[in-house]
Short mmCIF file of C-alpha atoms in Angstrom, two decimals:
data_model
loop_
_atom_site.label_atom_id
_atom_site.label_comp_id
_atom_site.label_asym_id
_atom_site.label_seq_id
_atom_site.Cartn_x
_atom_site.Cartn_y
_atom_site.Cartn_z
CA UNK A 98 25.40 46.04 189.93
CA UNK A 99 26.18 48.51 192.67
CA UNK A 100 23.76 49.27 195.44
CA UNK A 101 21.83 52.45 194.73
CA UNK A 102 21.56 53.17 198.46
CA UNK A 103 24.97 54.81 198.71
CA UNK A 104 27.11 57.04 196.52
CA UNK A 105 28.79 55.01 193.83
CA UNK A 106 32.56 55.50 193.82
CA UNK A 107 34.43 55.20 190.57
CA UNK A 108 35.72 51.67 190.28
CA UNK A 109 39.28 51.73 191.50
CA UNK A 110 39.45 55.44 190.81
CA UNK A 111 39.78 58.61 192.87
CA UNK A 112 37.03 58.81 195.44
CA UNK A 113 36.92 55.11 196.23
CA UNK A 114 36.32 54.98 199.97
CA UNK A 115 38.99 52.97 201.75
CA UNK A 116 38.77 54.02 205.39
CA UNK A 117 37.54 51.30 207.74
CA UNK A 118 34.35 53.18 208.61
CA UNK A 119 33.56 53.92 204.99
CA UNK A 120 34.14 50.33 203.88
CA UNK A 121 32.05 49.04 206.78
CA UNK A 122 29.19 51.29 205.73
CA UNK A 123 29.55 50.15 202.15
CA UNK A 124 29.71 46.45 203.02
CA UNK A 125 26.69 46.78 205.32
CA UNK A 126 24.74 48.39 202.50
CA UNK A 127 25.68 45.55 200.17
CA UNK A 128 24.58 42.94 202.69
CA UNK A 129 21.23 44.62 203.27
CA UNK A 130 20.71 44.55 199.54
CA UNK A 131 21.71 40.88 199.28
CA UNK A 132 19.38 39.92 202.10
CA UNK A 133 16.70 42.01 200.44
CA UNK A 134 15.91 43.82 203.66
CA UNK A 135 15.09 40.70 205.65
CA UNK A 136 15.67 42.51 208.91
CA UNK A 137 19.38 42.91 208.21
CA UNK A 138 19.15 46.66 208.70
CA UNK A 139 17.81 46.02 212.19
CA UNK A 140 20.77 43.85 213.16
CA UNK A 141 23.18 46.72 213.58
CA UNK A 142 25.82 45.24 211.31
CA UNK A 143 29.25 45.84 212.82
CA UNK A 144 32.79 44.53 212.61
CA UNK A 145 32.00 41.55 214.88
CA UNK A 146 28.85 40.49 213.05
CA UNK A 147 29.28 37.01 211.57
CA UNK A 148 27.96 36.04 208.16
CA UNK A 149 26.67 32.64 209.17
CA UNK A 150 25.52 32.83 212.78
CA UNK A 151 24.33 36.44 212.96
CA UNK A 152 23.21 37.20 209.42
CA UNK A 153 22.39 33.58 208.47
CA UNK A 154 23.84 34.17 205.04
CA UNK A 155 24.48 31.28 202.69
CA UNK A 156 27.76 30.59 200.93
CA UNK A 157 26.21 31.69 197.66
CA UNK A 158 25.56 35.10 199.26
CA UNK A 159 29.31 35.46 199.77
CA UNK A 160 29.77 34.97 196.04
CA UNK A 161 27.27 37.75 195.37
CA UNK A 162 29.07 40.00 197.86
CA UNK A 163 32.37 39.22 196.14
CA UNK A 164 31.01 40.51 192.85
CA UNK A 165 29.77 43.71 194.47
CA UNK A 166 33.12 44.32 196.15
CA UNK A 167 35.04 43.86 192.91
CA UNK A 168 32.75 46.21 191.02
CA UNK A 169 33.11 48.86 193.68
CA UNK A 170 36.78 48.57 194.64
CA UNK A 171 38.35 47.03 191.55
CA UNK A 172 39.62 43.63 190.48
CA UNK A 173 42.37 43.53 193.09
CA UNK A 174 39.69 43.04 195.74
CA UNK A 175 39.26 39.36 194.99
CA UNK A 176 37.28 37.54 197.64
CA UNK A 177 37.79 34.19 195.91
CA UNK A 178 41.54 34.56 196.38
CA UNK A 179 41.13 35.72 199.96
CA UNK A 180 38.89 32.80 200.90
CA UNK A 181 40.71 30.09 198.93
CA UNK A 182 43.38 29.66 201.57
CA UNK A 183 40.97 29.47 204.49
CA UNK A 184 39.72 26.29 206.04
CA UNK A 185 36.01 25.52 206.22
CA UNK A 186 35.81 26.52 209.88
CA UNK A 187 37.40 29.88 209.13
CA UNK A 188 34.88 30.55 206.37
CA UNK A 189 32.02 29.62 208.69
CA UNK A 190 33.38 31.97 211.37
CA UNK A 191 33.95 34.81 208.92
CA UNK A 192 32.95 38.25 210.25
CA UNK A 193 32.15 41.52 208.57
CA UNK A 194 35.35 42.84 210.13
CA UNK A 195 37.41 40.21 208.32
CA UNK A 196 36.05 41.37 204.97
CA UNK A 197 36.36 45.07 205.81
CA UNK A 198 39.97 44.63 206.93
CA UNK A 199 40.77 42.71 203.75
CA UNK A 200 39.22 45.39 201.52
CA UNK A 201 40.97 48.21 203.37
CA UNK A 202 44.26 46.32 203.02
CA UNK A 203 43.79 45.86 199.29
CA UNK A 204 42.76 49.46 198.81
CA UNK A 205 45.74 50.64 200.88
CA UNK A 206 48.04 48.74 198.58
CA UNK A 207 46.38 50.25 195.54
CA UNK A 208 46.75 53.68 197.08
CA UNK A 209 50.46 53.18 197.50
CA UNK A 210 50.84 52.40 193.83
CA UNK A 211 48.74 55.42 192.96
CA UNK A 212 45.68 53.71 191.56
CA UNK A 213 43.13 54.52 194.25
CA UNK A 214 42.63 57.78 196.08
CA UNK A 215 41.36 58.18 199.62
CA UNK A 216 38.25 59.96 200.76
CA UNK B 1180 26.49 37.29 189.18
CA UNK B 1181 25.76 36.90 185.48
CA UNK B 1182 22.89 34.76 184.31
CA UNK B 1183 21.99 33.03 181.07
CA UNK B 1184 18.60 31.85 179.88
CA UNK B 1185 19.00 28.18 179.00
CA UNK B 1186 16.29 25.63 178.23
CA UNK B 1187 13.60 27.91 179.62
CA UNK B 1188 15.23 28.76 182.91
CA UNK B 1189 17.69 31.20 184.40
CA UNK B 1190 21.15 29.74 184.97
CA UNK B 1191 23.42 31.53 187.41
CA UNK B 1192 27.08 31.27 186.49
CA UNK B 1193 30.51 32.66 187.18
CA UNK B 1194 33.55 32.96 184.91
CA UNK B 1195 37.11 33.58 185.98
CA UNK B 1196 39.51 33.93 183.09
CA UNK B 1197 42.83 32.23 183.57
CA UNK B 1198 45.78 34.50 184.12
CA UNK B 1199 47.87 33.64 181.11
CA UNK B 1200 48.55 35.33 177.80
CA UNK B 1201 50.28 32.42 176.16
CA UNK B 1202 47.53 31.43 173.77
CA UNK B 1203 44.40 29.29 174.07
CA UNK B 1204 43.82 28.41 177.69
CA UNK B 1205 42.39 25.20 179.10
CA UNK B 1206 38.80 25.50 180.32
CA UNK B 1207 37.63 23.87 183.56
CA UNK B 1208 33.91 23.67 184.32
CA UNK B 1209 33.02 23.15 187.97
CA UNK B 1210 29.84 21.18 188.65
CA UNK B 1211 28.53 21.06 192.22
CA UNK B 1212 26.49 18.46 194.05
CA UNK B 1213 22.86 18.03 195.15
CA UNK B 1214 20.83 19.36 198.06
CA UNK B 1215 22.31 22.37 199.81
CA UNK B 1216 25.20 22.68 197.37
CA UNK B 1217 25.81 25.52 194.89
CA UNK B 1218 28.64 26.97 192.84
CA UNK B 1219 29.87 28.53 196.08
CA UNK B 1220 31.57 25.31 197.16
CA UNK B 1221 33.91 25.63 194.18
CA UNK B 1222 34.13 29.41 194.38
CA UNK B 1223 35.38 29.19 197.96
CA UNK B 1224 37.96 26.48 197.24
CA UNK B 1225 39.26 25.90 193.72
CA UNK B 1226 38.12 28.81 191.54
CA UNK B 1227 40.81 31.37 192.34
CA UNK B 1228 43.82 29.03 192.47
CA UNK B 1229 42.83 27.22 189.28
CA UNK B 1230 42.24 30.52 187.49
CA UNK B 1231 45.56 31.84 188.78
CA UNK B 1232 47.25 28.80 187.26
CA UNK B 1233 46.19 29.98 183.79
CA UNK B 1234 43.02 27.94 183.39
CA UNK B 1235 39.69 29.53 182.43
CA UNK B 1236 37.11 28.67 185.07
CA UNK B 1237 33.35 28.35 184.61
CA UNK B 1238 31.11 27.48 187.54
CA UNK B 1239 27.32 27.49 187.55
CA UNK B 1240 24.34 26.63 189.72
CA UNK B 1241 22.50 23.50 188.66
CA UNK B 1242 18.78 23.83 188.03
CA UNK B 1243 16.92 23.82 191.34
CA UNK B 1244 20.04 24.94 193.21
CA UNK B 1245 21.75 28.15 194.26
CA UNK B 1246 20.46 31.14 192.31
CA UNK B 1247 19.42 29.24 189.19
CA UNK B 1248 15.80 28.65 188.32
CA UNK B 1249 13.82 25.96 190.09
CA UNK B 1250 11.23 24.46 187.73
CA UNK B 1251 8.72 22.11 189.36
CA UNK B 1252 9.79 19.25 187.11
CA UNK B 1253 12.54 18.29 184.67
CA UNK B 1254 15.38 16.90 186.75
CA UNK B 1255 16.61 13.93 184.76
CA UNK B 1256 20.29 13.69 183.87
CA UNK B 1257 19.25 14.55 180.32
CA UNK B 1258 17.89 17.87 181.60
CA UNK B 1259 21.05 18.63 183.57
CA UNK B 1260 23.18 17.62 180.57
CA UNK B 1261 21.24 19.91 178.24
CA UNK B 1262 21.74 22.80 180.68
CA UNK B 1263 25.50 22.32 180.74
CA UNK B 1264 25.93 22.05 176.98
CA UNK B 1265 23.46 24.90 176.52
CA UNK B 1266 25.53 27.10 178.80
CA UNK B 1267 28.71 26.21 176.89
CA UNK B 1268 26.93 27.12 173.65
CA UNK B 1269 25.62 30.38 175.09
CA UNK B 1270 29.10 31.35 176.25
CA UNK B 1271 30.69 30.24 172.95
CA UNK B 1272 32.94 27.70 174.64
CA UNK B 1273 33.65 25.50 171.65
CA UNK B 1274 36.78 23.67 172.74
CA UNK B 1275 36.69 20.49 174.84
CA UNK B 1276 36.47 21.30 178.54
CA UNK B 1277 37.67 19.63 181.69
CA UNK B 1278 34.61 18.78 183.77
CA UNK B 1279 35.34 18.87 187.50
CA UNK B 1280 32.39 17.45 189.37
CA UNK B 1281 31.75 17.05 193.07
CA UNK B 1282 29.45 14.21 194.16
CA UNK B 1283 26.39 14.38 191.86
CA UNK B 1284 28.31 16.94 189.79
CA UNK B 1285 30.79 14.21 188.91
CA UNK B 1286 27.98 11.85 187.98
CA UNK B 1287 26.64 14.54 185.66
CA UNK B 1288 30.13 14.98 184.20
CA UNK B 1289 30.17 11.30 183.24
CA UNK B 1290 26.71 11.65 181.66
CA UNK B 1291 27.92 14.60 179.57
CA UNK B 1292 31.14 12.80 178.59
CA UNK B 1293 29.09 9.82 177.38
CA UNK B 1294 26.54 11.91 175.48
CA UNK B 1295 28.95 14.51 174.06
CA UNK B 1296 32.44 13.00 173.96
CA UNK B 1297 33.65 15.70 171.56
CA UNK B 1298 32.99 18.42 174.16
CA UNK B 1299 34.87 16.86 177.07
CA UNK B 1300 38.66 16.82 177.36
CA UNK B 1301 38.68 15.02 180.70
CA UNK B 1302 36.65 14.35 183.82
CA UNK B 1303 37.75 14.99 187.39
CA UNK B 1304 35.39 13.05 189.59
CA UNK B 1305 35.39 14.06 193.27
CA UNK B 1306 33.59 11.48 195.40
CA UNK B 1307 31.46 10.56 192.38
CA UNK B 1308 30.62 7.65 190.19
CA UNK B 1309 28.96 7.27 186.78
CA UNK B 1310 25.16 7.02 186.55
CA UNK B 1311 24.94 3.24 186.50
CA UNK B 1312 21.84 1.28 187.54
CA UNK B 1313 23.60 0.45 190.83
CA UNK B 1314 24.23 4.16 191.45
CA UNK B 1315 20.60 4.97 190.68
CA UNK B 1316 19.34 2.33 193.08
CA UNK B 1317 21.50 3.60 195.94
CA UNK B 1318 20.67 7.24 195.24
CA UNK B 1319 16.96 6.59 195.05
CA UNK B 1320 17.00 4.84 198.42
CA UNK B 1321 19.17 7.59 199.91
CA UNK B 1322 17.00 10.43 198.64
CA UNK B 1323 13.82 8.78 199.88
CA UNK B 1324 15.38 8.21 203.30
CA UNK B 1325 16.62 11.81 203.50
CA UNK B 1326 13.21 13.14 202.47
CA UNK B 1327 11.55 10.96 205.10
CA UNK B 1328 13.98 12.13 207.80
CA UNK B 1329 13.64 15.79 206.88
CA UNK B 1330 9.87 15.55 207.16
CA UNK B 1331 10.37 15.12 210.93
CA UNK B 1332 10.85 18.24 213.02
CA UNK B 1333 13.15 16.52 215.50
CA UNK B 1334 15.63 15.98 212.64
CA UNK B 1335 16.21 19.73 212.50
CA UNK B 1336 16.73 19.91 216.24
CA UNK B 1337 19.36 17.19 215.92
CA UNK B 1338 20.98 18.91 212.93
CA UNK B 1339 21.07 22.22 214.79
CA UNK B 1340 22.59 20.72 217.93
CA UNK B 1341 25.10 18.62 215.97
CA UNK B 1342 26.11 20.86 213.05
CA UNK B 1343 24.66 24.26 213.99
CA UNK B 1344 21.61 26.34 213.08
CA UNK B 1345 23.04 27.21 209.69
CA UNK B 1346 23.17 23.58 208.61
CA UNK B 1347 19.67 22.96 209.93
CA UNK B 1348 18.32 25.92 207.98
CA UNK B 1349 19.98 24.80 204.75
CA UNK B 1350 18.56 21.32 205.25
CA UNK B 1351 15.08 22.77 205.61
CA UNK B 1352 15.57 24.57 202.31
CA UNK B 1353 16.72 21.33 200.70
CA UNK B 1354 13.61 19.58 201.99
CA UNK B 1355 11.48 22.33 200.50
CA UNK B 1356 13.13 21.70 197.14
CA UNK B 1357 12.46 17.99 197.46
CA UNK B 1358 8.78 18.65 198.13
CA UNK B 1359 8.19 21.29 195.46
CA UNK B 1360 10.01 19.59 192.61
CA UNK B 1361 10.24 16.14 191.02
CA UNK B 1362 13.96 16.03 191.83
CA UNK B 1363 13.83 12.94 194.03
CA UNK B 1364 11.90 10.95 191.45
CA UNK B 1365 13.64 12.26 188.33
CA UNK B 1366 17.34 12.13 189.14
CA UNK B 1367 17.68 8.35 189.60
CA UNK B 1368 15.89 7.80 186.29
CA UNK B 1369 19.00 8.74 184.39
CA UNK B 1370 19.40 8.11 181.48
CA UNK B 1371 21.64 5.48 183.04
CA UNK B 1372 24.85 4.12 181.55
CA UNK B 1373 25.50 0.44 180.98
CA UNK B 1374 28.91 -1.12 180.47
CA UNK B 1375 28.87 -0.44 176.72
CA UNK B 1376 28.01 3.22 177.38
CA UNK B 1377 30.83 3.53 179.90
CA UNK B 1378 33.23 2.07 177.37
CA UNK B 1379 32.42 4.99 175.08
CA UNK B 1380 33.83 7.43 177.64
CA UNK B 1381 37.23 7.73 176.02
CA UNK B 1382 38.51 10.81 177.82
CA UNK B 1383 40.88 10.41 180.77
CA UNK B 1384 39.26 10.36 184.22
CA UNK B 1385 40.75 11.35 187.55
CA UNK B 1386 38.84 9.97 190.52
CA UNK B 1387 39.55 11.76 193.81
CA UNK B 1388 38.03 10.09 196.84
CA UNK B 1389 38.35 10.19 200.61
CA UNK B 1390 39.50 7.04 202.32
CA UNK B 1391 36.36 7.26 204.47
CA UNK B 1392 34.09 8.50 201.67
CA UNK B 1393 31.27 6.92 199.70
CA UNK B 1394 33.65 4.64 197.80
CA UNK B 1395 35.67 3.48 200.77
CA UNK B 1396 34.54 -0.13 200.30
CA UNK B 1397 35.61 -0.27 196.66
CA UNK B 1398 38.00 2.64 196.03
CA UNK B 1399 39.16 1.40 192.62
CA UNK B 1400 35.68 0.73 191.24
CA UNK B 1401 35.95 3.40 188.54
CA UNK B 1402 39.17 1.90 187.21
CA UNK B 1403 37.28 -1.32 186.51
CA UNK B 1404 34.40 0.52 184.79
CA UNK B 1405 36.29 3.02 182.65
CA UNK B 1406 38.93 2.83 179.97
CA UNK B 1407 41.33 5.39 181.39
CA UNK B 1408 40.99 6.20 185.06
CA UNK B 1409 43.47 7.20 187.73
CA UNK B 1410 42.41 7.07 191.38
CA UNK B 1411 43.78 9.28 194.14
CA UNK B 1412 42.73 8.43 197.69
CA UNK B 1413 43.08 11.22 200.25
CA UNK B 1414 43.66 10.05 203.80
CA UNK B 1415 41.42 10.94 206.73
CA UNK B 1416 38.69 12.34 204.49
CA UNK B 1417 35.04 11.48 204.03
CA UNK B 1418 32.59 12.60 201.31
CA UNK B 1419 33.42 16.28 201.97
CA UNK B 1420 36.90 15.98 200.50
CA UNK B 1421 36.43 19.02 198.22
CA UNK B 1422 35.96 21.49 201.05
CA UNK B 1423 37.92 19.68 203.76
CA UNK B 1424 41.00 18.93 201.64
CA UNK B 1425 40.72 21.71 199.05
CA UNK B 1426 44.44 22.46 198.96
CA UNK B 1427 45.24 18.90 197.93
CA UNK B 1428 42.31 18.76 195.50
CA UNK B 1429 43.30 21.97 193.73
CA UNK B 1430 46.87 20.77 193.29
CA UNK B 1431 45.57 17.56 191.76
CA UNK B 1432 43.16 19.39 189.46
CA UNK B 1433 45.73 21.90 188.19
CA UNK B 1434 48.34 19.21 187.54
CA UNK B 1435 45.71 17.04 185.85
CA UNK B 1436 44.50 19.74 183.47
CA UNK B 1437 48.02 20.60 182.42
CA UNK B 1438 48.85 16.95 181.88
CA UNK B 1439 45.92 16.36 179.55
CA UNK B 1440 45.11 19.65 177.83
CA UNK B 1441 46.43 19.93 174.26
CA UNK B 1442 46.34 23.74 174.39
CA UNK B 1443 48.55 23.83 177.45
CA UNK B 1444 50.99 21.55 175.69
CA UNK B 1445 51.17 23.51 172.45
CA UNK B 1446 51.28 26.86 174.22
CA UNK B 1447 54.08 25.67 176.44
CA UNK B 1448 52.25 26.89 179.54
CA UNK B 1449 53.85 25.97 182.82
CA UNK B 1450 51.41 26.10 185.74
CA UNK B 1451 52.46 28.37 188.57
CA UNK B 1452 52.04 26.74 191.97
CA UNK B 1453 49.34 28.60 193.89
CA UNK B 1454 51.42 28.97 197.02
CA UNK B 1455 54.27 30.64 195.11
CA UNK B 1456 51.93 32.92 193.21
CA UNK B 1457 49.95 33.90 196.30
CA UNK B 1458 53.09 34.43 198.35
#
């Protein structure tokens, strides 16, 4: 289920947006959809925005976001793997920038092996 | 996340197939606890490493929790048990599974193992105990006390100042669930297990507890109640051992599954340590 509010890139294919700005825009769109418009679009979601304190998202929302990220950027973007080695405090302090940087890093790797193009 | 329609309600679940092509893979089902808990507590800790070790993972939200349906009534252990077996049926999981339960999730795992011994390969109980009359009495008193405390507004101020606004908000949601469902009344009703019922739980049990957790006063209680039980006590941990000591817990769970799963034995699967794989 990909958000209809932005162009849908081919999963892991050419056209997948991997620049920091593009991923930030994409992640922000996903979060607005998850929060069902509960004022999230008014929060000015940026790299420093935190999931818990600023967006008041629940842990289960992170699981939903993980599914959206995988569908959009491919199976190598695996939030469960990324989060599994973090301590509880790190998960609580997680920011949008952490996720964006992780996705860009994964996509950069994929690009190097020729599986994902850049916009 | 995918959903299934089980026993008249929507059940939110997540599957991660184990990364192994060596034949039938062990299946671990993660069962979370009560209140503010959801499948996320396992997703954020054990799901990826256990899957990476070649074990199929299934996690789901209990009724009344997470993104699963929240009927106004129907919260006995029989209801929870029917949801779990119904989900296994829906997903065509026909081989015995390893139930890994945290807190109430472990209690439910024991209930399922007693009612459906053919479907359970083993139980990993994390800060849990079987649904005995003594358990029900303690839980009933605890739930009533929590509900009474959460009815007071100053409780949320204390929760916010002590644990943060996020925790206070989740607690308010939990209170709402307590008030709009029969959860508090239903859960302690069981069906409860007596000594003869416990003796019918033939599968191996791993009990993981914190040395400062709910079983600190009697850490080897489960070994006296069950036929085959091994206890691991993790130092400097309370009831939150799953999230606070998840690296240790996942190592224990992976080793346990591979020790007791017939498929792993016949397929000759050797679990890959998470740290090596991730590195």
